[in-house]
Coordinates of C-alpha atoms and ligand atoms in Angstrom, one line a residue:
X1 CA 19.2 -3.8 -7.8
X2 CA 20.3 -0.2 -7.2
X3 CA 17.8 1.3 -9.6
X4 CA 14.9 -1.0 -8.8
X5 CA 11.8 1.1 -9.1
X6 CA 8.1 0.6 -9.6
X7 CA 7.2 3.2 -12.1
X8 CA 3.9 4.4 -13.5
X9 CA 4.1 6.6 -16.6
X10 CA 1.3 8.9 -17.9
X11 CA -1.5 6.7 -16.6
X12 CA -5.1 7.4 -17.6
X13 CA -8.1 5.5 -16.4
X14 CA -11.7 5.9 -17.5
X15 CA -14.7 4.5 -15.8
X16 CA -17.8 4.8 -18.0
X17 CA -16.8 8.3 -19.2
X18 CA -15.4 9.4 -15.8
X19 CA -11.7 10.2 -16.0
X20 CA -10.4 8.8 -12.7
X21 CA -6.7 9.3 -13.6
X22 CA -5.4 11.7 -16.2
X23 CA -1.7 11.5 -17.1
X24 CA -0.3 10.5 -13.7
X25 CA 3.3 9.5 -13.4
X26 CA 4.7 8.1 -10.2
X27 CA 7.9 6.4 -9.1
X28 CA 8.4 4.3 -6.1
X29 CA 12.0 3.4 -5.2
X30 CA 13.2 0.5 -3.1
X31 CA 14.2 1.7 0.4
X32 CA 11.8 4.7 0.5
X33 CA 8.5 5.5 1.9
X34 CA 6.3 7.4 -0.5
X35 CA 3.0 9.0 0.7
X36 CA 0.2 9.1 -1.8
X37 CA -2.3 11.7 -0.7
X38 CA -5.2 13.7 -2.0
X39 CA -8.9 14.4 -1.3
X40 CA -11.5 11.7 -1.5
X41 CA -12.1 10.5 -5.0
X42 CA -8.9 12.0 -6.3
X43 CA -7.8 8.6 -7.8
X44 CA -5.4 7.2 -5.1
X45 CA -7.0 3.7 -4.8
X46 CA -7.4 3.6 -8.6
X47 CA -3.6 4.3 -9.1
X48 CA -2.7 1.5 -6.6
X49 CA -5.2 -0.8 -8.5
X50 CA -3.3 0.0 -11.8
X51 CA 0.0 -0.7 -10.1
X52 CA -1.2 -4.1 -8.9
X53 CA -3.3 -5.1 -12.0
X54 CA -6.8 -4.8 -10.5
X55 CA -7.5 -2.0 -13.0
X56 CA -6.2 -1.8 -16.6
X57 CA -5.2 1.7 -17.6
X58 CA -6.7 3.1 -20.8
X59 CA -3.3 4.5 -21.6
X60 CA 0.1 4.7 -20.0
X61 CA 2.5 2.1 -18.8
X62 CA 3.8 0.4 -15.6
X63 CA 7.3 -0.9 -15.2
X64 CA 8.8 -2.9 -12.3
X65 CA 12.6 -2.9 -12.2
X66 CA 12.6 -1.8 -15.8
X67 CA 10.3 -4.5 -17.1
X68 CA 6.9 -3.7 -18.5
X69 CA 4.0 -5.1 -16.4
X70 CA 1.2 -3.0 -17.8
X71 CA -2.1 -5.0 -18.1
X72 CA -0.7 -8.2 -16.4
X73 CA -3.2 -10.0 -14.1
X74 CA -2.8 -9.4 -10.4
X75 CA -1.2 -12.8 -9.6
X76 CA 1.4 -12.2 -12.3
X77 CA 2.2 -8.8 -10.9
X78 CA 2.4 -10.2 -7.4
X79 CA 5.0 -12.7 -8.6
X80 CA 7.2 -9.7 -9.7
X81 CA 7.4 -8.8 -6.0
X82 CA 4.5 -6.3 -5.7
X83 CA 2.2 -6.7 -2.7
X84 CA -0.7 -4.7 -1.3
X85 CA -3.3 -4.3 1.3
X86 CA -6.8 -3.1 0.6
X87 CA -8.8 -0.1 1.9
X88 CA -11.3 -2.7 3.2
X89 CA -9.6 -5.7 5.0
X90 CA -9.7 -8.9 2.9
X91 CA -8.4 -11.8 5.0
X92 CA -9.4 -15.4 4.6
X93 CA -11.7 -15.3 7.6
X94 CA -12.0 -19.0 8.1
X95 CA -8.3 -19.7 8.1
X96 CA -6.1 -19.1 11.1
X97 CA -3.9 -16.1 11.3
X98 CA -0.9 -18.3 10.6
X99 CA -2.6 -20.0 7.7
X100 CA -3.3 -16.6 6.1
X101 CA 0.4 -15.7 6.1
X102 CA 1.5 -19.2 5.0
X103 CA -1.0 -19.1 2.1
X104 CA 0.6 -15.8 0.9
X105 CA 4.1 -17.2 1.1
X106 CA 3.1 -20.5 -0.7
X107 CA 1.4 -18.5 -3.5
X108 CA 4.8 -16.8 -4.1
X109 CA 6.6 -20.1 -4.4
X110 CA 7.8 -20.8 -0.9
X111 CA 7.8 -24.4 0.3
X112 CA 5.5 -25.4 3.2
X113 CA 8.4 -25.4 5.7
X114 CA 9.7 -22.1 4.6
X115 CA 6.2 -20.6 4.6
X116 CA 5.7 -21.7 8.2
X117 CA 9.0 -20.2 9.3
X118 CA 8.3 -16.9 7.5
X119 CA 4.8 -16.7 9.0
X120 CA 6.1 -17.3 12.5
X121 CA 8.8 -14.6 12.2
X122 CA 6.3 -12.1 10.9
X123 CA 3.8 -12.9 13.6
X124 CA 6.5 -12.3 16.2
X125 CA 7.6 -9.0 14.6
X126 CA 4.0 -7.8 14.4
X127 CA 3.1 -8.7 18.0
X128 CA 0.6 -11.3 16.7
X129 CA 2.2 -14.5 17.9
X130 CA -0.5 -14.9 20.5
X131 CA -3.2 -15.0 17.8
X132 CA -1.4 -17.5 15.6
X133 CA -4.0 -20.2 15.8
X134 CA -7.1 -17.9 16.0
X135 CA -9.5 -17.7 13.1
X136 CA -8.7 -14.5 11.3
X137 CA -12.4 -13.6 11.3
X138 CA -12.4 -13.6 15.1
X139 CA -9.8 -10.8 15.5
X140 CA -10.4 -7.2 16.4
X141 CA -10.3 -4.7 13.6
X142 CA -6.9 -3.3 14.6
X143 CA -5.4 -6.8 14.7
X144 CA -6.9 -7.6 11.3
X145 CA -5.2 -4.6 9.9
X146 CA -1.8 -5.8 11.2
X147 CA -2.4 -9.3 10.0
X148 CA -3.2 -8.0 6.5
X149 CA 0.1 -6.1 6.4
X150 CA 2.0 -9.1 7.8
X151 CA 0.4 -11.3 5.2
X152 CA 1.4 -9.0 2.4
X153 CA 5.0 -9.2 3.7
X154 CA 4.9 -13.0 3.9
X155 CA 5.0 -12.9 0.1
X156 CA 8.5 -11.3 0.4
X157 CA 7.7 -8.2 -1.8
X158 CA 10.1 -5.6 -3.2
X159 CA 7.3 -3.1 -3.2
X160 CA 4.4 -2.9 -0.7
X161 CA 1.4 -0.7 -1.3
X162 CA -0.9 0.1 1.6
X163 CA -4.3 1.6 1.1
X164 CA -5.3 3.4 4.3
X165 CA -3.7 0.9 6.7
X166 CA -4.4 3.1 9.7
X167 CA -8.1 3.8 8.9
X168 CA -10.3 3.0 11.9
X169 CA -7.4 2.6 14.3
X170 CA -7.2 4.5 17.6
X171 CA -4.2 6.7 18.2
X172 CA -2.2 4.1 20.2
X173 CA -2.8 1.5 17.5
X174 CA -1.9 4.0 14.8
X175 CA 1.4 4.9 16.6
X176 CA 2.3 1.2 16.9
X177 CA 1.6 0.6 13.2
X178 CA 3.7 3.7 12.4
X179 CA 6.7 2.3 14.2
X180 CA 6.4 -1.1 12.4
X181 CA 6.0 0.5 9.0
X182 CA 8.9 3.0 9.5
X183 CA 11.3 0.2 10.0
X184 CA 10.3 -1.8 6.9
X185 CA 12.3 -0.2 4.1
X186 CA 15.6 -0.3 5.9
X187 CA 15.0 -3.8 7.3
X188 CA 13.8 -5.4 4.1
X189 CA 15.0 -3.0 1.4
X190 CA 11.5 -2.6 0.1
X191 CA 9.7 0.4 -1.3
X192 CA 6.6 1.3 0.7
X193 CA 3.8 3.3 -0.8
X194 CA 1.2 4.4 1.7
X195 CA -2.2 6.1 1.3
X196 CA -3.6 7.7 4.4
X197 CA -5.8 10.6 5.5
X198 CA -4.0 11.0 8.8
X199 CA -1.6 13.8 8.0
X200 CA 0.2 13.4 11.3
X201 CA 1.1 9.8 10.3
X202 CA 2.0 10.7 6.8
X203 CA 4.2 13.6 7.8
X204 CA 6.1 11.5 10.3
X205 CA 6.4 8.4 8.2
X206 CA 7.1 9.5 4.6
X207 CA 10.3 10.5 2.8
X208 CA 8.4 11.9 -0.2
X209 CA 4.9 12.8 -1.0
X210 CA 2.8 12.5 -4.2
X211 CA -0.4 14.5 -4.3
X212 CA -3.4 13.8 -6.5
X213 CA -6.5 16.0 -7.0
X214 CA -9.3 15.1 -9.5
X215 CA -7.1 12.4 -11.1
X216 CA -4.1 14.6 -11.7
X217 CA -0.7 15.1 -10.0
X218 CA -0.8 18.5 -8.3
X219 CA 2.5 18.2 -6.4
X220 CA 5.3 15.8 -5.5
X221 CA 8.6 16.0 -3.6
X222 CA 9.8 16.2 -0.1
X223 CA 7.3 16.5 2.7
X224 CA 8.1 20.0 3.8
X225 CA 7.8 21.6 0.3
X226 CA 4.7 19.7 -0.7
X227 CA 2.9 20.6 2.5
X228 CA 3.5 24.3 1.8
X229 CA 2.6 24.2 -1.9
X230 CA -0.4 26.5 -2.5
X231 CA -2.2 24.1 -4.8
X232 CA -2.0 21.4 -2.1
X233 CA -3.4 23.7 0.6
X234 CA -6.2 24.8 -1.8
X235 CA -7.1 21.2 -2.7
X236 CA -7.5 20.3 1.0
X237 CA -9.3 23.5 1.9
X238 CA -11.6 22.9 -1.0
X239 CA -12.7 19.5 0.2
X240 CA -13.0 20.7 3.8
X241 CA -15.7 23.1 2.6
X242 CA -17.4 20.6 0.4
Ligands
LIG301 N1 -14.8 0.6 -10.3 C1 -15.2 1.9 -10.5 N2 -16.2 2.2 -11.3 C2 -16.6 3.5 -11.5 N3 -16.0 4.5 -10.9 C3 -15.0 4.3 -10.1 C4 -14.5 3.0 -9.8 N4 -13.5 3.0 -8.9 C5 -13.3 4.3 -8.7 N5 -14.2 5.1 -9.4 C6 -14.3 6.6 -9.3 O1 -13.0 7.1 -9.7 C7 -12.7 8.2 -8.9 C8 -11.4 7.9 -8.1 O2 -11.7 7.0 -7.1 P1 -10.7 6.4 -6.1 O3 -9.5 6.0 -6.9 O4 -11.3 5.4 -5.3 O5 -10.3 7.7 -5.2 P2 -9.6 7.8 -3.8 O6 -9.0 6.5 -3.4 O7 -8.6 8.9 -3.9 O8 -10.6 8.2 -2.8 C9 -13.9 8.5 -8.0 O9 -14.7 9.4 -8.7 C10 -14.6 7.1 -8.0 O10 -16.0 7.3 -7.8
LIG302 MG1 -9.3 5.2 -1.8

């Protein structure tokens, strides 16, 4: 498993004439935290949608651990060990917190007992044990966000893709989330891709960054060099003025 990667190659996506992605290649390795950043509308969510099968690329390919997964439906991709969260929380609001996690584990082939054990361990780890039997729809926004990540982990993924997991959280909640996320790659050996606008969080959490602007990769590499790259500074200043 040493070279297990999730790899997108030369991805293009078109929406009714709009080129949302144009020749983007991205590699996520197990054990690393990769930050996917860029101005609004630069194609970040679309790229995650391609990696998880929600959007079919018009060209390019996606490989997981060397096997092609391009164009597979989301459940088939999930079975390869790729889990995600959404920019807008999508829990089963009428199920309990625990049932949400169990459902994710069962969907990946765990038996009922194993699913319950996995769910309880994750609820403990995420400080959610007290909400175990609450309806997911009754939680605060910050707690919903944590449940969504715990649920993605209940599937036992090799790769976890988080679309703005800290959006709408206050600073204390965001710091708590950061501590949880920072531990995941070493603890579970998974590759974590995170989209976020909070540069403080991104800079503290990520090992590498991949920057998109207008559907193209404008920089990638270690955090310090990417942050200093003139094209990155320009892309961010440009949108600050817009
Ligand atoms: N389903 C869709 N149909 C049409 N256009 C879309 C769709 N999804 C995204 N887009 C467009 O694609 C571009 C990239 O969007 P998105 O990937 O959501 O950007 P980001 O996540 O970086 O803010 C935007 O111009 C957006 O309006
Ligand atoms: Mg987005």
